[in-house]
mmCIF file of C-alpha atoms in Angstrom:
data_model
loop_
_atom_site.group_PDB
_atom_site.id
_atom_site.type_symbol
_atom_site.label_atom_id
_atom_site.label_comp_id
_atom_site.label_asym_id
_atom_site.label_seq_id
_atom_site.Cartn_x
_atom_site.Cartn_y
_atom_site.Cartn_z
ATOM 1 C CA UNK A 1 -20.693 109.669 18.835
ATOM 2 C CA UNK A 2 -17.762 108.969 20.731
ATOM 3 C CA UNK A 3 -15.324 106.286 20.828
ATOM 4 C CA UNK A 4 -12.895 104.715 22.978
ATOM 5 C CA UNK A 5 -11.301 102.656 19.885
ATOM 6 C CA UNK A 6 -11.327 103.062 16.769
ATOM 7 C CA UNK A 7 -13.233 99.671 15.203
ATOM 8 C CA UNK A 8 -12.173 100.539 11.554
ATOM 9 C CA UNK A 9 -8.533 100.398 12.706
ATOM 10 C CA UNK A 10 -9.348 97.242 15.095
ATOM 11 C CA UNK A 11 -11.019 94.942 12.643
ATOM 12 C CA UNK A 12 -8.714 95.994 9.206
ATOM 13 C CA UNK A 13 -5.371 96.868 10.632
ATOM 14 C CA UNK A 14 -5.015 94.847 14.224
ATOM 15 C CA UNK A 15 -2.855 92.004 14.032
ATOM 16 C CA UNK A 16 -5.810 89.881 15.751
ATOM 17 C CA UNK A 17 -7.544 89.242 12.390
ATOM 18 C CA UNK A 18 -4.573 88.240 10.545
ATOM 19 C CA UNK A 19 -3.564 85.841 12.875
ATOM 20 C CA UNK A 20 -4.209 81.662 12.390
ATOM 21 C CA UNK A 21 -6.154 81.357 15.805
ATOM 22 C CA UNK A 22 -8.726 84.006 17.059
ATOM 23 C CA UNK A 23 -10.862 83.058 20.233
ATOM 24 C CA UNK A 24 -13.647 80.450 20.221
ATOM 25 C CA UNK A 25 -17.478 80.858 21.313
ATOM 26 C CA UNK A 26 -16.061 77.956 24.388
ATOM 27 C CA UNK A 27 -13.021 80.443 25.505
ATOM 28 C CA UNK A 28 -15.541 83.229 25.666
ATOM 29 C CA UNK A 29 -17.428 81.638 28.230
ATOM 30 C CA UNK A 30 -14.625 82.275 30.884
ATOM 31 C CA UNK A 31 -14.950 85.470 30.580
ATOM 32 C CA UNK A 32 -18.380 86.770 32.365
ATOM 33 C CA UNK A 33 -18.322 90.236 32.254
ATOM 34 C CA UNK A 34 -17.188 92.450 29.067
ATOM 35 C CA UNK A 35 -13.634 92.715 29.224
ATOM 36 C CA UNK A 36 -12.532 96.067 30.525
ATOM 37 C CA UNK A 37 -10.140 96.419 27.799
ATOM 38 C CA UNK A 38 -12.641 95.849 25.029
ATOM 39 C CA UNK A 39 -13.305 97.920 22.457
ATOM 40 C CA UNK A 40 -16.102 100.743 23.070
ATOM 41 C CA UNK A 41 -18.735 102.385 21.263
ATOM 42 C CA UNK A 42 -20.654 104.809 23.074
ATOM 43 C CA UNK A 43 -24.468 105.780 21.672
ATOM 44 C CA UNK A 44 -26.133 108.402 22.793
ATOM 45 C CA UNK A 45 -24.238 108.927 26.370
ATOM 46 C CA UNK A 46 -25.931 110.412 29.470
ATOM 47 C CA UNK A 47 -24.461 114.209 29.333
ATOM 48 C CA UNK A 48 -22.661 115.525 32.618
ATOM 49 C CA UNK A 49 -25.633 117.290 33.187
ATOM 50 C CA UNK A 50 -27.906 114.830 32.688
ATOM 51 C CA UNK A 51 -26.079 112.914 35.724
ATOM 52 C CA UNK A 52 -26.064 115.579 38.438
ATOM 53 C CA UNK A 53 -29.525 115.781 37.800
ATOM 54 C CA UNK A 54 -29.595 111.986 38.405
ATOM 55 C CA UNK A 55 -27.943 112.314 41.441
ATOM 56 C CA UNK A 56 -29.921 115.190 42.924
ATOM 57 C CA UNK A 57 -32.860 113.592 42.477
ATOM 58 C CA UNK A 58 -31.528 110.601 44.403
ATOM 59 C CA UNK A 59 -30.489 112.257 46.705
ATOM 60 C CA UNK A 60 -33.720 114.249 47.278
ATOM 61 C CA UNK A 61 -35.899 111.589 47.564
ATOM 62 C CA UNK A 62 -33.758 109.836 50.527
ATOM 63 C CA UNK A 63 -33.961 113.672 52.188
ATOM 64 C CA UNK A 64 -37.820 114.005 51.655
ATOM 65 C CA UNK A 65 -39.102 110.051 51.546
ATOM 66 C CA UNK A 66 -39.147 110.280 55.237
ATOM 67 C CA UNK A 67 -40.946 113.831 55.577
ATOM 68 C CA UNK A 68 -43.643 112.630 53.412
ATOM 69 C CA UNK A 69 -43.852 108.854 53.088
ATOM 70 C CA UNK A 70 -47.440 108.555 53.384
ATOM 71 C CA UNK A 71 -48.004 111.352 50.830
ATOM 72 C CA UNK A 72 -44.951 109.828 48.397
ATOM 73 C CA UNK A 73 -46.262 106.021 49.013
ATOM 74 C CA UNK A 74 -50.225 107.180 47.748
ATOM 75 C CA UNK A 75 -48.700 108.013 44.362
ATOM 76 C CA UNK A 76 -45.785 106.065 44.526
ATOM 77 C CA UNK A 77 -46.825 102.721 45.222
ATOM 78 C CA UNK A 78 -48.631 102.168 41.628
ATOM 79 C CA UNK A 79 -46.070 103.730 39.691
ATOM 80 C CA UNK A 80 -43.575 101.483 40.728
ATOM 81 C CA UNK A 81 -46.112 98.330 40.788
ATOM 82 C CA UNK A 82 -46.541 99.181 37.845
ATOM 83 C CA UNK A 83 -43.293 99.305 36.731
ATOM 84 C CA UNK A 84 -42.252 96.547 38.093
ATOM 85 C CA UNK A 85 -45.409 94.595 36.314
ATOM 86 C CA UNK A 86 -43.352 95.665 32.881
ATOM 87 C CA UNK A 87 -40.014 94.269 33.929
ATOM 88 C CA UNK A 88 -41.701 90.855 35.371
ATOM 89 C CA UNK A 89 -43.192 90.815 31.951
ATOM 90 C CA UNK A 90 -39.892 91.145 30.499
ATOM 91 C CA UNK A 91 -38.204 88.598 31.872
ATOM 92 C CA UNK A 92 -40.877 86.143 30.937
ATOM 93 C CA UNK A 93 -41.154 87.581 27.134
ATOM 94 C CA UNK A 94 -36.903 87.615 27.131
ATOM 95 C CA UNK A 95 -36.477 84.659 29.344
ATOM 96 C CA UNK A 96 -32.944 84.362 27.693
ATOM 97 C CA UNK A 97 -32.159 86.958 30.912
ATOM 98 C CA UNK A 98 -32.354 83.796 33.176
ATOM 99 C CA UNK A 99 -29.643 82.051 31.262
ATOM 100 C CA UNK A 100 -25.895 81.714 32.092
ATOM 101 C CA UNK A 101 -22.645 81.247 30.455
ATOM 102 C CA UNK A 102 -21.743 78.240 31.953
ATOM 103 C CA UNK A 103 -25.208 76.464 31.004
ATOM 104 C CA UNK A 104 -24.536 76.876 27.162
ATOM 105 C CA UNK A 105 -20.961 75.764 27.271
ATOM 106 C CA UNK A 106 -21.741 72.553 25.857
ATOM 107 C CA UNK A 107 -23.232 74.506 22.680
ATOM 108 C CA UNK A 108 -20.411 76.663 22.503
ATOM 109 C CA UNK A 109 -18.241 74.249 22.061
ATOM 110 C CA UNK A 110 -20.553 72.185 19.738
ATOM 111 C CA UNK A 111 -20.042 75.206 17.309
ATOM 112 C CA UNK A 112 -16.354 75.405 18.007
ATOM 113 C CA UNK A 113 -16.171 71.547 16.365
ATOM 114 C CA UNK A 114 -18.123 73.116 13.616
ATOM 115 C CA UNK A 115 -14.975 73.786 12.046
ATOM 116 C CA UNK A 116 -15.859 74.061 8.119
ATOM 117 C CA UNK A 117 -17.831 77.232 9.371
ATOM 118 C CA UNK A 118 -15.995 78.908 12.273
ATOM 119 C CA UNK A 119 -12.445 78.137 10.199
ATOM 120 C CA UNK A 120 -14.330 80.864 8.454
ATOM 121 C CA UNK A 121 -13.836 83.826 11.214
ATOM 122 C CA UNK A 122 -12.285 85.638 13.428
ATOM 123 C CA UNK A 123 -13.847 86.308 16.599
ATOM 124 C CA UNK A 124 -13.873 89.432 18.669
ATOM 125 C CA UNK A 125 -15.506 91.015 21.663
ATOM 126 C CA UNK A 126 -16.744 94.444 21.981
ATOM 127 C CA UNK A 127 -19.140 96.963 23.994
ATOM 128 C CA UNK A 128 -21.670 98.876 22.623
ATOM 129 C CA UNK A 129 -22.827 101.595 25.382
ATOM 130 C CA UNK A 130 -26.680 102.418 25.492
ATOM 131 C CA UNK A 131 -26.777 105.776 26.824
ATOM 132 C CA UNK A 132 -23.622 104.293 29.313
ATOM 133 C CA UNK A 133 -25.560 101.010 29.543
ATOM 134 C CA UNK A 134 -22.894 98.108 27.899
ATOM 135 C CA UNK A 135 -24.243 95.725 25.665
ATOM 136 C CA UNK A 136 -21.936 92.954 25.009
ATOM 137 C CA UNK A 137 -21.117 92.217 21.357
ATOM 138 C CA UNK A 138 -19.243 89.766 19.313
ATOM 139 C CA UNK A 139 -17.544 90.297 15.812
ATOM 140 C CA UNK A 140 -17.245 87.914 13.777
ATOM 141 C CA UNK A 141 -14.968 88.841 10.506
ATOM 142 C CA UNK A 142 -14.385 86.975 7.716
ATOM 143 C CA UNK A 143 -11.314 85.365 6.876
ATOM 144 C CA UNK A 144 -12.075 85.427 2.798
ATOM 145 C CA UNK A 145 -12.904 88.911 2.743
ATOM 146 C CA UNK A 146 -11.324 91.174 5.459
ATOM 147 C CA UNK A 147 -11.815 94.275 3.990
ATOM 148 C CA UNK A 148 -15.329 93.848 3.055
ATOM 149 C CA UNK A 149 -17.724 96.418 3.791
ATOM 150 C CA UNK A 150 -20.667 94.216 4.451
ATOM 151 C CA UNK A 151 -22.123 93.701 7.552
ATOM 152 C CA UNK A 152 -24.600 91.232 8.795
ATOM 153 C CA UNK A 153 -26.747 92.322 12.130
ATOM 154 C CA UNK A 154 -28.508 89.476 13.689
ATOM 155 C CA UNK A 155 -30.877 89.628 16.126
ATOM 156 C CA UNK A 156 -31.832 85.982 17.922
ATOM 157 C CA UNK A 157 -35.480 85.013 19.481
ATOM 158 C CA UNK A 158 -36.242 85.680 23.222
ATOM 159 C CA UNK A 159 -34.031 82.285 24.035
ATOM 160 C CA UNK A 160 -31.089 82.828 22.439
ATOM 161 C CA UNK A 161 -27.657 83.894 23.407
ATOM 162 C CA UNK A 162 -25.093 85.435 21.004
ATOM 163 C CA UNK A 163 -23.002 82.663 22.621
ATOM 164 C CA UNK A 164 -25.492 80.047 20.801
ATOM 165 C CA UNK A 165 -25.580 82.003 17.718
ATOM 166 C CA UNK A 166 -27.936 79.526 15.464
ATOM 167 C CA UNK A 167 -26.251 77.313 13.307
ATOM 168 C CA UNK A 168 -28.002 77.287 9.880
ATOM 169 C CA UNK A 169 -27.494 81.092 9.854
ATOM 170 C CA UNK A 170 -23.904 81.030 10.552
ATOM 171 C CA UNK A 171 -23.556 78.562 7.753
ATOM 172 C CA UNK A 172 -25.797 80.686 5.154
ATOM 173 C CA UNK A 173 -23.916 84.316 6.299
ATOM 174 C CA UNK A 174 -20.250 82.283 5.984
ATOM 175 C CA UNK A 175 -21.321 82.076 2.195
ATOM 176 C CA UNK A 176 -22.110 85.661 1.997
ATOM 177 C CA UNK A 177 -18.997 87.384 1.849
ATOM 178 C CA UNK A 178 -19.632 89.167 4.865
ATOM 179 C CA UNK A 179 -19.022 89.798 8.338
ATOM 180 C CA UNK A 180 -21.294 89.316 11.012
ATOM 181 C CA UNK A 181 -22.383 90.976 14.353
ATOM 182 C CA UNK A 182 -23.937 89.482 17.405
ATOM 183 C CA UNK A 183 -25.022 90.887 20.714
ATOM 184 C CA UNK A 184 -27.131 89.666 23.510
ATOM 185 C CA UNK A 185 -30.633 91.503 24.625
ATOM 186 C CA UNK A 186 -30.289 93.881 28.310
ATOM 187 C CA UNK A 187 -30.128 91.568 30.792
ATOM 188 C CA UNK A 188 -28.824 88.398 28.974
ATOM 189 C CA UNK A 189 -25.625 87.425 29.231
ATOM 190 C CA UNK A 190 -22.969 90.132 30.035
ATOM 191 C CA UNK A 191 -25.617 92.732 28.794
ATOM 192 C CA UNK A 192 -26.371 94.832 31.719
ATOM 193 C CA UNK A 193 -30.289 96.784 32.059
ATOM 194 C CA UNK A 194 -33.405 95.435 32.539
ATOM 195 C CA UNK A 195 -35.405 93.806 29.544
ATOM 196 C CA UNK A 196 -37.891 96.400 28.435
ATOM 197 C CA UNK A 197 -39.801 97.431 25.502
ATOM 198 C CA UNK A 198 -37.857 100.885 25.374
ATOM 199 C CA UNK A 199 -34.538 99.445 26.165
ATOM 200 C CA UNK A 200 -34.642 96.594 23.594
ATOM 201 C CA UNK A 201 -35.602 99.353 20.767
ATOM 202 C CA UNK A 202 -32.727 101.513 22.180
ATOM 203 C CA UNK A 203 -30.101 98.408 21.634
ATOM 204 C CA UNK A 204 -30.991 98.089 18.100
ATOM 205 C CA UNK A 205 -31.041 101.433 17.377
ATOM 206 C CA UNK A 206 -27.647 101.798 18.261
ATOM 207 C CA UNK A 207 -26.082 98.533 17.036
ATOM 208 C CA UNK A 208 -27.672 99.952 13.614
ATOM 209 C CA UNK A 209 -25.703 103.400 13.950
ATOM 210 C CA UNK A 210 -22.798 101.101 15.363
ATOM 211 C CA UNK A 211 -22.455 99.140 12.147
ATOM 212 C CA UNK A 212 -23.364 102.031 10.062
ATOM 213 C CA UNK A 213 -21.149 104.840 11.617
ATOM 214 C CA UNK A 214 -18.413 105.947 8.889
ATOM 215 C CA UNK A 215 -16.475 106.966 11.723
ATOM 216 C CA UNK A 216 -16.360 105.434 14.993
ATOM 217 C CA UNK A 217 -18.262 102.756 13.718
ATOM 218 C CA UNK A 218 -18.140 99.901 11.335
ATOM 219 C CA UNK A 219 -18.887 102.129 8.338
ATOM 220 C CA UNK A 220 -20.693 99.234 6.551
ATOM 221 C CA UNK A 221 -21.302 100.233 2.854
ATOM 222 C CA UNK A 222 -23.862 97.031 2.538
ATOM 223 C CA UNK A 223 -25.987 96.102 5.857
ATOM 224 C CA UNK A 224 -28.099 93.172 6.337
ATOM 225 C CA UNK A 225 -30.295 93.360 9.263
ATOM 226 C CA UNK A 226 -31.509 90.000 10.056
ATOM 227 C CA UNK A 227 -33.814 89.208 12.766
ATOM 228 C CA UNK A 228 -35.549 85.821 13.832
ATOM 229 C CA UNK A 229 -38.509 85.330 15.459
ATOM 230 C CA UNK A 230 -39.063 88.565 18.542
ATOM 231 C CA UNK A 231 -35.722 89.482 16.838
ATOM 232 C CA UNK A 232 -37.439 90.510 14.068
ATOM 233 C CA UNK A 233 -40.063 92.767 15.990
ATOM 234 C CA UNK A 234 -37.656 94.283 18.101
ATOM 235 C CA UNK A 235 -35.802 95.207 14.327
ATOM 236 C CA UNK A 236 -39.590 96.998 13.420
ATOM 237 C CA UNK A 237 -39.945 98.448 16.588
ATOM 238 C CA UNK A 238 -36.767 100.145 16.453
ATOM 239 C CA UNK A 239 -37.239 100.722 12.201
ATOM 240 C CA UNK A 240 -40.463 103.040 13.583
ATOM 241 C CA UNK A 241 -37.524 105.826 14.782
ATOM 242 C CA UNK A 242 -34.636 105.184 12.505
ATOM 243 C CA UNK A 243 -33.155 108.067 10.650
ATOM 244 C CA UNK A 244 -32.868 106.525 7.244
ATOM 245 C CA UNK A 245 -31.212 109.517 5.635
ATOM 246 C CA UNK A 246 -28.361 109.353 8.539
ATOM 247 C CA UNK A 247 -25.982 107.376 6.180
ATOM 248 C CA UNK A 248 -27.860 107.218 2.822
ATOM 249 C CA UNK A 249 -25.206 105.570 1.039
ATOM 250 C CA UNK A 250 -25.411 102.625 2.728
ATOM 251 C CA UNK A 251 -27.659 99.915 0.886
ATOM 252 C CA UNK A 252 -30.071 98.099 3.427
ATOM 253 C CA UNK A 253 -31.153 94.321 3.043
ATOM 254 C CA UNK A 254 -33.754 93.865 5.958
ATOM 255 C CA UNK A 255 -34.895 89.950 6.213
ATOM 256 C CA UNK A 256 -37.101 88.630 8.605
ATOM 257 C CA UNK A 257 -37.331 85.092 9.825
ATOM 258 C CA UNK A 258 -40.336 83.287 11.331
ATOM 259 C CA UNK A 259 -41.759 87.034 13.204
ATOM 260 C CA UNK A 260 -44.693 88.066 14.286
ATOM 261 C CA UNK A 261 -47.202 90.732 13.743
ATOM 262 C CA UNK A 262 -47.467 91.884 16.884
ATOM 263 C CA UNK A 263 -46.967 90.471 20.825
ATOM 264 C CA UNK A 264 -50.612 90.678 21.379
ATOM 265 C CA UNK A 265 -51.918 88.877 18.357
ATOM 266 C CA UNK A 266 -49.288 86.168 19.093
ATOM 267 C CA UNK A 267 -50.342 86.044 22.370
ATOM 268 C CA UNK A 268 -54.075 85.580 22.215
ATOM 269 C CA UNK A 269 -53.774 82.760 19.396
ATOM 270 C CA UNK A 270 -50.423 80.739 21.637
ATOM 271 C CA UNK A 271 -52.055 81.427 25.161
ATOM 272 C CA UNK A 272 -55.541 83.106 25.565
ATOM 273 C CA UNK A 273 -56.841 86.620 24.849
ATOM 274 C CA UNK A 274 -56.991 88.187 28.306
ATOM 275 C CA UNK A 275 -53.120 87.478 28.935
ATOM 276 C CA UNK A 276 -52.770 89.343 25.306
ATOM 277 C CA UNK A 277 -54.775 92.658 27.019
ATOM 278 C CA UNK A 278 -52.303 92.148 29.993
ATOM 279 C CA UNK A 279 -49.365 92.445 27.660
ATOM 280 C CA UNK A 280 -50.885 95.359 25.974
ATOM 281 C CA UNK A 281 -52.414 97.045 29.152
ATOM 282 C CA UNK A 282 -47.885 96.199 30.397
ATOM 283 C CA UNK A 283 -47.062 98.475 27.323
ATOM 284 C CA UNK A 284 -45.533 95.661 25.519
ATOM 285 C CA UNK A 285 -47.356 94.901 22.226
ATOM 286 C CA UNK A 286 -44.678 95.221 20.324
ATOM 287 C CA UNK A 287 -44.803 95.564 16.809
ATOM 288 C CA UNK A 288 -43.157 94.607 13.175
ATOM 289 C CA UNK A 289 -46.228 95.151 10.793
ATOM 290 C CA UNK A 290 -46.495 98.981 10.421
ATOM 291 C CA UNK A 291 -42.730 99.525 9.611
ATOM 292 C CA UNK A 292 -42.898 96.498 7.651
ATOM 293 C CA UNK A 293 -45.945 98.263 5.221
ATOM 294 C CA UNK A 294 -44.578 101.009 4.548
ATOM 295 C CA UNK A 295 -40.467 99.808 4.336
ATOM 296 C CA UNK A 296 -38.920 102.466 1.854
ATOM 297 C CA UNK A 297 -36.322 99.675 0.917
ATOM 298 C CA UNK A 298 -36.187 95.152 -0.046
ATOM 299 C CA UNK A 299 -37.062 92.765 2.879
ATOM 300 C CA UNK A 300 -37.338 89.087 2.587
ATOM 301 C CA UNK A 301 -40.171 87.285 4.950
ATOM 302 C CA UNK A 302 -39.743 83.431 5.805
ATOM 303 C CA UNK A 303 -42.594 81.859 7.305
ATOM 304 C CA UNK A 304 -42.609 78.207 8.464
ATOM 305 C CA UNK A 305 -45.890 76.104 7.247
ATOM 306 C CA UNK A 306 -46.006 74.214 10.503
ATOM 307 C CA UNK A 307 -44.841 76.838 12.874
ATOM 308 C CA UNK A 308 -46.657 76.506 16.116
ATOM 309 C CA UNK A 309 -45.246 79.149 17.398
ATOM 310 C CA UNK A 310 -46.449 81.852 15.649
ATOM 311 C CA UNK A 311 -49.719 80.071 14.211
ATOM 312 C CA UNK A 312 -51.287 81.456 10.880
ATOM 313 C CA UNK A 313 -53.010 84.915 11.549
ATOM 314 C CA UNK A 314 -50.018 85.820 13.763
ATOM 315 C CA UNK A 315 -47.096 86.063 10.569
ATOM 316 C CA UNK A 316 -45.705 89.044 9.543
ATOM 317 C CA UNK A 317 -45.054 87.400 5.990
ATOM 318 C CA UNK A 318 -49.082 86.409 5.594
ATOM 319 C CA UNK A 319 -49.771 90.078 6.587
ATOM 320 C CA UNK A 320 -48.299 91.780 4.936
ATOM 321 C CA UNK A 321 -48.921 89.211 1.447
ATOM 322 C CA UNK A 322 -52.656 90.101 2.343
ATOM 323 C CA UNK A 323 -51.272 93.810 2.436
ATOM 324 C CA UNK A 324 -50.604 93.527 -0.737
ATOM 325 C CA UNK A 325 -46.912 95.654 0.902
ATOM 326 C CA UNK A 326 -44.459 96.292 -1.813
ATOM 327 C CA UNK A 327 -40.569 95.407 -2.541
ATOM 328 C CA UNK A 328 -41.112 92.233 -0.218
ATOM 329 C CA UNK A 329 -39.920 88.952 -1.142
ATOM 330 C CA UNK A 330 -41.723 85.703 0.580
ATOM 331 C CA UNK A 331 -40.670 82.500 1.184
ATOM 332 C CA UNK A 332 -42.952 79.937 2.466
ATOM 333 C CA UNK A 333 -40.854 77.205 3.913
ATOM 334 C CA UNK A 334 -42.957 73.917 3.890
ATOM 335 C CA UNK A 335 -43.161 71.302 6.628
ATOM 336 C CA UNK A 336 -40.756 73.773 8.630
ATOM 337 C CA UNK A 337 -41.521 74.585 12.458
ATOM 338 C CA UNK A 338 -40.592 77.500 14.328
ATOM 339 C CA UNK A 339 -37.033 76.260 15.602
ATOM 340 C CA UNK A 340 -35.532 74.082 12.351
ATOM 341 C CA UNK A 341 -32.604 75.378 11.256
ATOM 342 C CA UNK A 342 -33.052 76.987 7.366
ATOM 343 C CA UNK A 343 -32.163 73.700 5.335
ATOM 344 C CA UNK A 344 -29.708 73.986 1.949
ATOM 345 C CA UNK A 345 -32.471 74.831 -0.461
ATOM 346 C CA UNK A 346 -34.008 77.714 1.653
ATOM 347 C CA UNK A 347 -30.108 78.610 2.153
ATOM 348 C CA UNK A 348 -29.321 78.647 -1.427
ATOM 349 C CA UNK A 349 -32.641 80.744 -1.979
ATOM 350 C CA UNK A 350 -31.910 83.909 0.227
ATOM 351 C CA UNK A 351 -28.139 83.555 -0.293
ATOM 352 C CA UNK A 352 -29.121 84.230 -4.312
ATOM 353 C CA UNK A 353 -31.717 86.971 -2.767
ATOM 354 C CA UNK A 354 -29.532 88.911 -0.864
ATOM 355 C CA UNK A 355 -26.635 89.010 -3.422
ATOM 356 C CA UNK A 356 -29.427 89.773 -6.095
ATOM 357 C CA UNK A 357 -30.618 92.320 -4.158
ATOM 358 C CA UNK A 358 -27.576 94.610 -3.981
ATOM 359 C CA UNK A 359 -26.740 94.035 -6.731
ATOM 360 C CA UNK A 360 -30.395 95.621 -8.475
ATOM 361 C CA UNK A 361 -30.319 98.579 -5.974
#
């Protein structure tokens, strides 16, 4: 991994988080793009190799595209329809990517006046490069405990912005005595890339070895990888390929909120079945439920009684109950829908889960 700052130093040594004022989630909406001065860490990065060949290849098929268009076109033409088919589907399955800064700056600074809460933290921006794609990111540390080594990673459903980070989550992660990381999907936001399948798994992937890394990371010691509604699939998808023995000291909490099996069960019980073979036939039927079975480590399910959303036969929590899947911990929420905000009982409940839980391991 490489580095252009060093985070450890950044969050527990730069002047920023012992200072009275920090930014707000309204000030960030001024700035657009990732600040070119903002931290970076770099996952996986396209070799020098790797980008001459890049190039070449460009260039080649400007040179030959015109010697053999007809001949290119015939084998061509679907490939990129096809393609192109996956991103459409993207944008509609992430339609966050259609949102702006400006539009949410009456939430931001609704969460700004939420000042028993954001008293709590100190925000900062950051970059997190996806082989050289940035992914924006936002830190936010903990006043009460600056030099803890727990870290919260949340991932939000397909309309959510880091910007609009949800507020009953803030509230329950203040009380954790831990820090908290947010980024925003490719494509939303300042997040640059296209919304796919692959590229959504990549992100997580390497905000997990970004919050993990002992070095140029975070170096976490306790990680809590939250994710609600897709958030929580795109956390299985990208649990399928994660190298669990990377960093095994680090003690994992994974909790998932309101998910779904799978995009084409989800599908066929919201919408109709033939648009769930479309999303299948598009390559993205993505999926929680087999890296949820067979999770080496605790994971708490919430599933909302009156969820419309994701309707019963479609939640990852009665799946995997059926399953019969061990070290899980359920929590039916009664008379909840998909979008409520966790209320102070369900609160109390996973705040006493999670601390339990590290605490037994």
């Amino acid at each position: 991994m490489q580095v252009s700052t060093d985070f450890q130093d950044l969050i527990y040594t730069n002047p920023f988080y012992k200072a009275e004022k920090g930014d707000t989630f309204s000030s960030l909406k001024a700035s657009h793009a990732i600040p070119a001065d903002a931290p970076t860490y770099n996952w996986k990065p396209r070799t020098r190799r790797e980008k001459i060949r890049d190039i070449a290849f460009n260039i080649f098929s400007l040179v030959a595209l015109p010697c053999a268009v007809y001949n290119y076109a015939r084998v061509a033409f679907p490939c990129a329809l096809y393609r192109y088919a996956q991103i459409f589907a993207g944008c509609l399955i992430i339609p966050s990517v259609f949102f702006s800064r400006a539009n949410m700056l009456s939430e931001m600074v609704a969460y700004d006046e939420d000042l028993d809460v954001m008293a709590k933290f100190h925000l900062k921006r950051g970059c997190v490069k996806v082989k050289d794609r940035p992914v924006d990111v936002l830190l936010l540390v903990n006043k009460a405990c600056p030099e803890s080594r727990r870290w919260v990673l949340y991932s939000g459903g397909n309309g959510q912005m880091m910007e609009t980070f949800a507020g009953s989550h803030r509230h329950i992660f203040a009380e954790l005595n831990s820090h908290i990381v947010l980024f925003n999907y490719p494509g939303t936001g300042a997040s640059c890339g296209w919304a796919t399948r692959e590229s959504l798994t990549e992100t997580y992937l390497a905000m997990m070895d970004f919050v993990e890394d002992p070095i140029s990371g975070l170096g976490a010691k306790e990680a809590i990888y939250c994710g609600f509604s897709i958030g929580g699939v795109v956390q299985g998808e990208a649990l399928k390929q994660f190298d669990f023995q990377k960093n095994p000291d680090v003690r994992r909490l994974f909790i998932k909120d309101r998910t779904l099996t799978d995009l084409h069960t989800v599908v066929s019980k919201l919408v109709c079945r033939p648009l769930a073979y479309l999303v299948s036939l598009l390559g993205w039927n993505m999926s929680s439920k087999e890296s949820s079975e067979g999770l080496n480590g605790r994971e708490i399910l919430i599933d909302a009684s009156k969820d419309t959303i994701i309707r019963k036969g479609a939640r990852l929590g009665d799946y995997l109950d059926q399953k019969k899947a061990k070290n899980k911990i359920y929590i039916d929420w009664e008379g909840a829908s998909h979008n409520d905000f966790l209320d102070f009982k369900i609160g109390k409940f996973l705040i006493d889960q999670c601390e339990n839980s590290f605490k037994t391991d």
